[in-house]
Amino acid sequence: MANLKYEKTSAWTGKQEAILSYSEGYKNYLDSGKTERECCVSTVEMAVKAGFVDLNEKISKNEAVKPGDKIYYTYHEKAVVLYVIGTEPIEKGLNVTAAHIDSPRLDLKAVPLYEDGGLALMKTHYYGGIKKYQWGAVPLSLHGVIYTTDNKKLTVNIGEKEDDPVFFISDLLVHLAGDQLAKPASKVITGEQLNVICGNIPLEDEESQKVKMNVLNILFDTYGIDETSFLSAEIEVVPAGKARDVGFDRSLIASYAHDDRVCAYPAVTALFETENPARTCVCILADKEEIGSVGTTGLKSRYFENSLAEIINLMGEYSELTLRRTLANSYVLSMDVCCGYDPSFAEAFEKNNTALIGSGAILTKFTGSRGKSGSNDAHSEYMHKLVRLFTDNDVAYQTGELGRVDQGGGGTVALILAEYGAHTVDYGVGVLAMHAPYELISKADLYSCYEGAKAFYGLV
Ligand code: MN
Ligand code: MN
């Protein structure tokens, strides 16, 4: 008798060894790339090892692009586009995966340093959607770039090594928190209370602001920077520490920034293993998704399209029409995290249509909020094509929506790539505690996402 029911099954079945081994590389990727800049660097390092060459080098030498070529392109050190050129004519379309490598965090303000109550502190402005109260009383690190007083660009990474100092945002002691705890959670810690404590020793011969002046002296002696250096700096405050296995069975990973490295890593590692595909395969790792895909490195900018134009040009086939046909005939996986069913907050989910942690990566037909607003809404024909692809390739998958109807919602880059007319669907890994300083994923879902991306690059 045929099985007429649809039931979610565990993605662990028969694949435990492969899953556990694949997730080790992922933890390194998390630890080495906490920000979009760091993630860009580590992705390029991996790409170069996998035989990818810089598109800008090819452009400067006017070197022809041919089937089988592996090419990468970075934009302002914050976004990466990787290509494996297919054997079919490019205008038949690309197989594109798109994930993002920016994550919610706190950014230092332009004039961050001040002193109050014998402490030196730094002002921040949060980036992306966070529950602000989660950032108090946890160890924090600083990552980014800053220019010295003699105009050298410095890479900042303080708080990750065992013997590094970390930084700290205070929360009010519970003994005095009667008023605070009666507030709605969104106001328990406010944006202007996200102040990073960074010093306490006074500089004795100063008249005022002795602690701040001591910090400035240390910064100048150690790094050659002064207070003016911060005006042009980009320094991100993120949770300090490494990704950790979770559970007696080590089945899960707790880490900062699974959103969206848990999709970026499968997308890019599956591409590295793609040799001579039929259709040209592309992996986009974009910046600024968390604030609406804006700015020159967000996906609403044209760097992907421009890099594709350069590639078609180096194939000797460039025309506006070829570019448009290539984009319109493409298949896109918009790879971003979705929610997993959380047993402790069951009321936020509709169980039949929420992904289960450990039942495979998630195909999400539509995202959005208030009646699918801001969604792409994939076509049935494309959904069916992918369901068959995953079934034929023994890839665990499930469907899932982002919570109950009208509970909230969210968007991804799907609608931006859909603007080219390309078939587009949301695909990614289910996360618990999304956008918290530490998020949780299942290694089985990570691995099925990698298997899904690998099958997708072979889609014809
Ligand atoms: Mn995301
Ligand atoms: Mn997000």
Coordinates of C-alpha atoms and ligand atoms in Angstrom, one line a residue:
M1 CA 0.0 0.0 0.0
A2 CA 1.4 3.4 -0.9
N3 CA 2.1 5.8 1.9
L4 CA -0.4 8.6 1.3
K5 CA 0.6 10.7 4.3
Y6 CA 3.2 13.5 4.5
E7 CA 5.3 13.2 7.6
K8 CA 8.5 15.0 8.6
T9 CA 11.3 12.5 9.1
S10 CA 14.7 12.9 10.8
A11 CA 17.5 14.1 8.6
W12 CA 20.0 12.2 10.9
T13 CA 18.9 8.8 9.6
G14 CA 21.8 7.0 8.0
K15 CA 24.0 10.1 7.7
Q16 CA 25.3 10.7 11.3
E17 CA 29.0 10.3 10.5
A18 CA 28.9 12.5 7.4
I19 CA 26.9 15.1 9.3
L20 CA 29.2 15.3 12.3
S21 CA 32.3 15.5 10.2
Y22 CA 30.9 18.2 7.9
S23 CA 30.0 20.4 10.9
E24 CA 33.6 20.7 12.1
G25 CA 34.5 22.8 9.1
Y26 CA 31.4 24.9 9.7
K27 CA 32.5 25.7 13.3
N28 CA 35.8 27.0 12.0
Y29 CA 34.0 29.1 9.4
L30 CA 31.9 30.6 12.2
D31 CA 34.9 31.4 14.4
S32 CA 37.0 32.9 11.7
G33 CA 34.3 35.1 10.3
K34 CA 32.2 36.9 12.8
T35 CA 31.6 40.0 10.6
E36 CA 30.9 40.4 6.9
R37 CA 34.5 41.6 6.4
E38 CA 36.1 38.6 8.2
C39 CA 33.7 36.2 6.4
C40 CA 34.6 37.8 3.1
V41 CA 38.3 37.1 3.8
S42 CA 37.8 33.5 4.9
T43 CA 35.5 32.7 2.0
V44 CA 38.1 34.0 -0.5
E45 CA 40.9 32.0 1.3
M46 CA 38.8 28.9 0.9
A47 CA 37.9 29.8 -2.7
V48 CA 41.6 30.3 -3.7
K49 CA 42.4 26.9 -2.2
A50 CA 39.6 25.4 -4.3
G51 CA 41.1 26.9 -7.5
F52 CA 39.0 30.0 -7.9
V53 CA 40.7 33.1 -9.5
D54 CA 39.9 36.8 -9.0
L55 CA 37.6 38.3 -11.7
N56 CA 39.4 41.6 -11.5
E57 CA 42.6 39.8 -12.5
K58 CA 40.9 38.3 -15.5
I59 CA 39.4 41.7 -16.4
S60 CA 42.8 43.4 -16.2
K61 CA 44.4 40.8 -18.5
N62 CA 41.4 40.6 -20.7
E63 CA 41.5 36.8 -20.2
A64 CA 38.8 34.7 -21.8
V65 CA 36.2 33.0 -19.6
K66 CA 35.4 29.4 -20.6
P67 CA 33.4 26.4 -19.3
G68 CA 34.8 24.9 -16.1
D69 CA 36.4 28.2 -14.9
K70 CA 36.1 29.0 -11.2
I71 CA 36.0 32.8 -10.5
Y72 CA 35.4 34.9 -7.5
Y73 CA 34.6 38.6 -7.1
T74 CA 34.6 40.7 -4.0
Y75 CA 32.9 44.0 -3.4
H76 CA 34.2 46.6 -0.9
E77 CA 35.6 43.7 1.2
K78 CA 32.1 42.9 2.4
A79 CA 30.4 40.8 -0.3
V80 CA 31.5 37.9 -2.5
V81 CA 30.2 36.4 -5.7
L82 CA 31.6 33.1 -6.9
Y83 CA 31.1 31.5 -10.3
V84 CA 31.6 28.0 -11.8
I85 CA 31.1 28.4 -15.5
G86 CA 28.9 25.8 -17.1
T87 CA 29.1 24.0 -20.4
E88 CA 25.7 25.2 -21.7
P89 CA 25.3 28.7 -23.3
I90 CA 25.1 31.2 -20.4
E91 CA 21.9 32.7 -21.6
K92 CA 20.1 29.5 -20.8
G93 CA 20.3 30.7 -17.2
L94 CA 22.3 30.4 -14.0
N95 CA 21.8 28.3 -10.9
V96 CA 22.2 31.0 -8.2
T97 CA 22.4 30.6 -4.4
A98 CA 22.2 33.8 -2.4
A99 CA 23.0 34.0 1.3
H100 CA 24.1 36.9 3.5
I101 CA 27.2 37.3 5.7
D102 CA 26.2 40.3 7.9
S103 CA 24.5 39.6 11.2
P104 CA 22.8 41.6 14.0
R105 CA 25.3 43.3 16.2
L106 CA 26.2 46.7 17.8
D107 CA 28.3 49.2 15.9
L108 CA 30.4 51.8 17.7
K109 CA 29.2 55.4 17.1
A110 CA 31.6 57.9 15.4
V111 CA 32.4 59.5 18.8
P112 CA 32.1 56.5 21.0
L113 CA 34.4 57.1 24.0
Y114 CA 33.3 58.9 27.2
E115 CA 33.8 58.6 30.9
D116 CA 31.2 58.4 33.7
G117 CA 31.3 57.1 37.3
G118 CA 35.0 56.2 37.0
L119 CA 34.4 54.0 34.0
A120 CA 35.4 54.5 30.3
L121 CA 32.6 53.5 28.0
M122 CA 31.8 53.4 24.3
K123 CA 28.4 54.4 22.7
T124 CA 26.9 52.0 20.2
H125 CA 24.1 52.0 17.6
Y126 CA 22.6 48.5 17.1
Y127 CA 22.4 47.0 13.6
G128 CA 19.5 44.7 12.6
G129 CA 16.8 43.3 14.8
I130 CA 17.9 42.5 18.3
K131 CA 16.3 42.0 21.7
K132 CA 18.5 44.6 23.4
Y133 CA 18.2 43.1 26.8
Q134 CA 20.1 40.0 25.6
W135 CA 23.3 42.0 25.1
G136 CA 23.8 43.0 28.7
A137 CA 26.1 41.0 31.0
V138 CA 27.8 38.8 28.3
P139 CA 31.5 39.0 27.2
L140 CA 31.9 41.0 24.0
S141 CA 34.6 41.4 21.4
L142 CA 35.5 44.2 18.9
H143 CA 35.9 43.5 15.1
G144 CA 36.4 45.9 12.3
V145 CA 38.7 48.5 10.7
I146 CA 40.2 51.8 11.9
Y147 CA 42.8 54.2 10.5
T148 CA 45.9 55.2 12.5
T149 CA 47.0 58.8 13.0
D150 CA 49.5 58.2 10.1
N151 CA 46.8 56.9 7.8
K152 CA 47.4 53.2 8.0
K153 CA 44.3 50.9 7.8
L154 CA 44.2 48.6 10.8
T155 CA 42.2 45.4 11.2
V156 CA 40.7 45.2 14.6
N157 CA 40.0 41.8 16.4
I158 CA 40.0 42.1 20.2
G159 CA 38.4 39.6 22.6
E160 CA 38.5 36.3 20.7
K161 CA 42.0 35.0 21.8
E162 CA 42.2 33.2 25.2
D163 CA 44.3 36.0 26.8
D164 CA 42.5 38.9 25.1
P165 CA 40.5 41.3 27.2
V166 CA 36.8 41.3 26.4
F167 CA 34.2 44.1 26.8
F168 CA 31.0 44.3 28.8
I169 CA 27.6 46.0 28.7
S170 CA 26.0 46.2 32.2
D171 CA 22.5 45.2 33.2
L172 CA 20.9 46.5 36.4
L173 CA 21.3 44.3 39.5
V174 CA 18.1 42.3 40.2
H175 CA 18.0 43.7 43.7
L176 CA 17.2 47.1 42.3
A177 CA 15.3 46.0 39.2
G178 CA 11.7 46.3 40.5
D179 CA 10.9 49.2 38.1
Q180 CA 13.0 47.7 35.3
L181 CA 11.3 44.3 35.4
A182 CA 7.8 45.9 35.3
K183 CA 8.7 47.4 31.9
P184 CA 7.9 45.7 28.5
A185 CA 10.9 43.6 27.4
S186 CA 11.5 46.0 24.5
K187 CA 12.4 48.7 27.1
V188 CA 14.2 46.7 29.7
I189 CA 17.5 47.9 28.2
T190 CA 17.2 50.8 25.7
G191 CA 19.4 51.6 22.7
E192 CA 21.3 54.3 24.6
Q193 CA 22.0 52.0 27.5
L194 CA 24.0 49.6 25.2
N195 CA 27.2 51.2 26.4
V196 CA 30.4 49.1 26.3
I197 CA 32.6 49.3 29.4
C198 CA 36.2 49.5 28.3
G199 CA 38.3 50.9 31.2
N200 CA 38.7 51.9 34.8
I201 CA 42.3 53.0 35.6
P202 CA 42.7 56.8 35.8
L203 CA 45.7 58.7 34.3
E204 CA 46.9 60.5 37.4
D205 CA 48.4 63.7 35.9
E206 CA 45.2 64.5 33.9
E207 CA 42.8 67.2 35.2
S208 CA 39.5 65.6 34.1
Q209 CA 38.3 62.5 32.2
K210 CA 41.3 60.6 33.6
V211 CA 40.0 57.1 32.8
K212 CA 39.0 58.0 29.2
M213 CA 42.5 59.7 28.8
N214 CA 44.2 56.6 30.0
V215 CA 42.3 54.5 27.5
L216 CA 43.2 57.0 24.7
N217 CA 46.9 56.7 25.8
I218 CA 46.8 52.9 25.6
L219 CA 45.1 53.1 22.2
F220 CA 47.8 55.4 20.9
D221 CA 50.7 53.5 22.3
T222 CA 49.3 50.1 21.2
Y223 CA 47.7 50.9 17.9
G224 CA 48.7 54.4 16.9
I225 CA 45.1 55.6 16.9
D226 CA 43.4 58.6 18.6
E227 CA 39.9 59.7 19.3
T228 CA 39.6 61.2 15.7
S229 CA 40.4 57.7 14.3
F230 CA 37.0 56.5 15.5
L231 CA 35.2 59.1 13.2
S232 CA 36.0 57.0 10.1
A233 CA 36.2 53.6 11.8
E234 CA 33.8 50.6 11.3
I235 CA 34.0 48.6 14.6
E236 CA 31.4 46.0 15.4
V237 CA 30.7 44.7 18.9
V238 CA 29.8 41.0 18.8
P239 CA 29.6 38.2 21.4
A240 CA 33.1 37.0 22.3
G241 CA 33.8 33.3 22.1
K242 CA 33.6 30.3 19.8
A243 CA 30.9 28.1 18.4
R244 CA 30.2 25.2 20.8
D245 CA 28.6 21.7 20.4
V246 CA 25.4 21.4 22.3
G247 CA 23.8 18.3 23.8
F248 CA 25.0 15.0 25.3
D249 CA 24.9 13.7 21.7
R250 CA 26.7 16.8 20.3
S251 CA 23.9 17.1 17.7
L252 CA 23.5 20.9 17.8
I253 CA 25.7 24.0 17.6
A254 CA 25.3 27.2 19.6
S255 CA 27.0 30.2 18.0
Y256 CA 26.8 33.8 17.2
A257 CA 25.7 34.5 13.6
H258 CA 24.3 31.2 12.3
D259 CA 22.0 33.7 10.5
D260 CA 23.2 33.5 7.9
R261 CA 26.5 31.6 7.9
V262 CA 24.5 28.4 8.3
C263 CA 23.4 28.9 4.7
A264 CA 26.4 30.7 3.4
Y265 CA 28.8 27.8 4.3
P266 CA 26.7 25.0 2.6
A267 CA 26.1 27.3 -0.4
V268 CA 29.8 28.0 -0.9
T269 CA 31.3 24.6 0.1
A270 CA 28.8 22.8 -2.3
L271 CA 30.0 25.2 -5.1
F272 CA 33.6 24.3 -4.4
E273 CA 32.8 20.7 -5.2
T274 CA 30.9 21.6 -8.4
E275 CA 33.0 20.7 -11.5
N276 CA 32.0 21.4 -15.1
P277 CA 28.2 21.9 -14.4
A278 CA 25.8 22.2 -17.3
R279 CA 24.4 25.5 -16.2
T280 CA 26.7 28.2 -14.8
C281 CA 26.5 28.1 -11.0
V282 CA 26.8 31.2 -8.8
C283 CA 27.0 31.7 -5.1
I284 CA 26.3 35.3 -3.8
L285 CA 27.3 36.1 -0.2
A286 CA 25.7 39.6 0.4
D287 CA 26.0 42.2 3.0
K288 CA 23.4 44.4 4.7
E289 CA 20.5 41.9 4.5
E290 CA 19.7 42.6 8.1
I291 CA 19.0 46.2 7.4
G292 CA 17.1 45.8 4.1
S293 CA 19.8 44.8 1.6
V294 CA 20.6 48.5 1.1
G295 CA 24.0 50.3 0.4
T296 CA 26.6 49.4 -2.2
T297 CA 27.2 45.9 -0.7
G298 CA 23.6 45.0 -0.1
L299 CA 21.9 42.9 -2.8
K300 CA 19.8 45.9 -4.0
S301 CA 23.1 47.3 -5.3
R302 CA 24.2 46.1 -8.8
Y303 CA 27.5 44.3 -8.0
F304 CA 26.2 40.8 -8.8
E305 CA 24.7 42.0 -12.1
N306 CA 27.8 44.0 -13.0
S307 CA 30.1 41.0 -12.2
L308 CA 27.9 38.8 -14.5
A309 CA 28.2 41.4 -17.3
E310 CA 32.0 41.3 -17.0
I311 CA 31.9 37.5 -17.2
I312 CA 29.7 37.5 -20.2
N313 CA 31.9 40.1 -21.8
L314 CA 35.0 37.9 -21.2
M315 CA 33.1 35.1 -22.9
G316 CA 32.9 37.4 -25.9
E317 CA 29.1 37.3 -25.8
Y318 CA 28.1 40.5 -24.1
S319 CA 25.0 42.3 -25.0
E320 CA 22.2 43.8 -22.8
L321 CA 19.9 41.2 -24.2
T322 CA 22.2 38.3 -23.3
L323 CA 22.5 39.6 -19.8
R324 CA 18.8 40.0 -19.4
R325 CA 18.1 36.5 -20.8
T326 CA 20.7 35.0 -18.5
L327 CA 19.1 36.5 -15.4
A328 CA 15.5 35.8 -16.4
N329 CA 16.2 32.2 -17.2
S330 CA 18.0 31.6 -13.9
Y331 CA 17.0 29.4 -11.0
V332 CA 17.5 31.0 -7.6
L333 CA 17.7 29.6 -4.1
S334 CA 17.4 32.5 -1.7
M335 CA 19.3 30.9 1.2
D336 CA 18.4 32.3 4.6
V337 CA 17.5 30.9 7.9
C338 CA 13.9 30.2 9.0
C339 CA 12.5 29.5 12.4
G340 CA 12.4 26.0 13.8
Y341 CA 9.6 24.8 16.1
D342 CA 10.5 25.8 19.7
P343 CA 8.7 23.5 22.2
S344 CA 9.1 26.2 24.9
F345 CA 7.3 28.8 22.9
A346 CA 4.8 26.6 21.1
E347 CA 2.2 29.3 21.0
A348 CA 4.1 31.3 18.4
F349 CA 4.0 28.5 15.8
E350 CA 1.4 26.6 13.8
K351 CA 2.9 23.1 14.1
N352 CA 1.9 21.5 10.8
N353 CA 3.6 24.3 8.9
T354 CA 6.7 24.9 11.0
A355 CA 10.0 23.2 10.4
L356 CA 11.2 20.7 13.0
I357 CA 14.9 21.1 14.1
G358 CA 16.7 18.0 12.7
S359 CA 14.2 17.3 9.9
G360 CA 16.3 18.9 7.1
A361 CA 16.7 22.2 5.4
I362 CA 13.5 24.2 4.7
L363 CA 11.8 25.1 1.5
T364 CA 9.7 28.2 2.2
K365 CA 7.3 29.1 -0.6
F366 CA 6.7 32.6 0.8
T367 CA 7.9 34.7 3.7
G368 CA 6.7 38.2 4.5
S369 CA 4.2 39.5 7.1
R370 CA 0.6 40.7 7.3
G371 CA -0.7 38.6 4.3
K372 CA 2.7 37.8 2.7
S373 CA 3.7 41.4 2.3
G374 CA 7.4 41.7 1.3
S375 CA 7.4 38.1 0.0
N376 CA 8.5 36.5 -3.2
D377 CA 6.0 33.6 -3.2
A378 CA 7.6 30.8 -5.4
H379 CA 5.6 29.2 -8.2
S380 CA 4.2 25.8 -7.8
E381 CA 6.1 24.6 -10.9
Y382 CA 9.5 25.6 -9.3
M383 CA 8.6 24.3 -5.9
H384 CA 7.7 20.9 -7.5
K385 CA 11.0 20.9 -9.5
L386 CA 13.0 21.3 -6.3
V387 CA 10.9 18.8 -4.3
R388 CA 11.6 16.2 -7.0
L389 CA 15.3 17.2 -7.2
F390 CA 15.7 16.7 -3.4
T391 CA 13.8 13.4 -3.5
D392 CA 15.8 12.0 -6.4
N393 CA 19.1 13.0 -4.7
D394 CA 18.2 11.6 -1.2
V395 CA 18.3 15.1 0.3
A396 CA 16.3 15.6 3.5
Y397 CA 14.0 18.6 3.2
Q398 CA 10.8 20.0 4.8
T399 CA 8.6 23.0 4.3
G400 CA 8.1 25.6 6.9
E401 CA 6.6 29.1 7.4
L402 CA 8.0 31.8 9.7
G403 CA 5.5 31.4 12.6
R404 CA 1.8 31.7 13.0
V405 CA -0.2 33.9 10.6
D406 CA 0.0 37.5 11.9
Q407 CA 2.4 36.6 14.7
G408 CA 5.1 38.7 13.0
G409 CA 7.2 37.7 10.0
G410 CA 10.2 38.7 8.1
G411 CA 11.7 39.0 4.6
T412 CA 14.8 37.8 2.7
V413 CA 16.7 38.7 -0.5
A414 CA 14.3 36.5 -2.5
L415 CA 12.2 39.4 -3.9
I416 CA 15.3 41.3 -5.1
L417 CA 16.5 38.4 -7.3
A418 CA 13.0 37.6 -8.3
E419 CA 12.9 41.1 -9.9
Y420 CA 15.0 39.7 -12.8
G421 CA 12.2 37.3 -13.6
A422 CA 14.2 34.3 -12.3
H423 CA 12.4 31.4 -10.6
T424 CA 13.1 32.1 -6.9
V425 CA 12.4 30.3 -3.7
D426 CA 13.5 30.6 0.0
Y427 CA 15.6 27.8 1.3
G428 CA 17.6 27.4 4.5
V429 CA 18.2 26.1 7.9
G430 CA 15.8 26.3 10.9
V431 CA 17.2 28.2 13.9
L432 CA 16.2 28.5 17.5
A433 CA 16.8 31.8 19.3
M434 CA 17.4 33.6 16.0
H435 CA 19.1 37.0 16.3
A436 CA 20.1 36.2 19.9
P437 CA 23.8 36.6 20.8
Y438 CA 24.0 32.8 20.7
E439 CA 21.7 31.0 18.2
L440 CA 21.1 27.2 17.9
I441 CA 21.0 24.9 14.9
S442 CA 21.1 21.2 14.3
K443 CA 24.1 19.7 12.5
A444 CA 21.7 17.5 10.5
D445 CA 19.9 20.6 9.0
L446 CA 23.2 22.2 8.1
Y447 CA 24.3 19.0 6.3
S448 CA 21.0 18.6 4.4
C449 CA 21.3 22.3 3.3
Y450 CA 24.8 21.4 1.9
E451 CA 23.4 18.4 0.1
G452 CA 20.5 20.5 -1.2
A453 CA 22.8 23.2 -2.5
K454 CA 25.0 20.6 -4.2
A455 CA 22.0 19.0 -5.9
F456 CA 20.7 22.4 -6.9
Y457 CA 24.0 23.3 -8.8
G458 CA 23.3 20.3 -11.0
L459 CA 19.7 21.3 -11.7
V460 CA 19.0 21.5 -15.5
Ligands
MN1 MN 19.1 36.0 7.6
MN2 MN 18.4 37.8 10.2

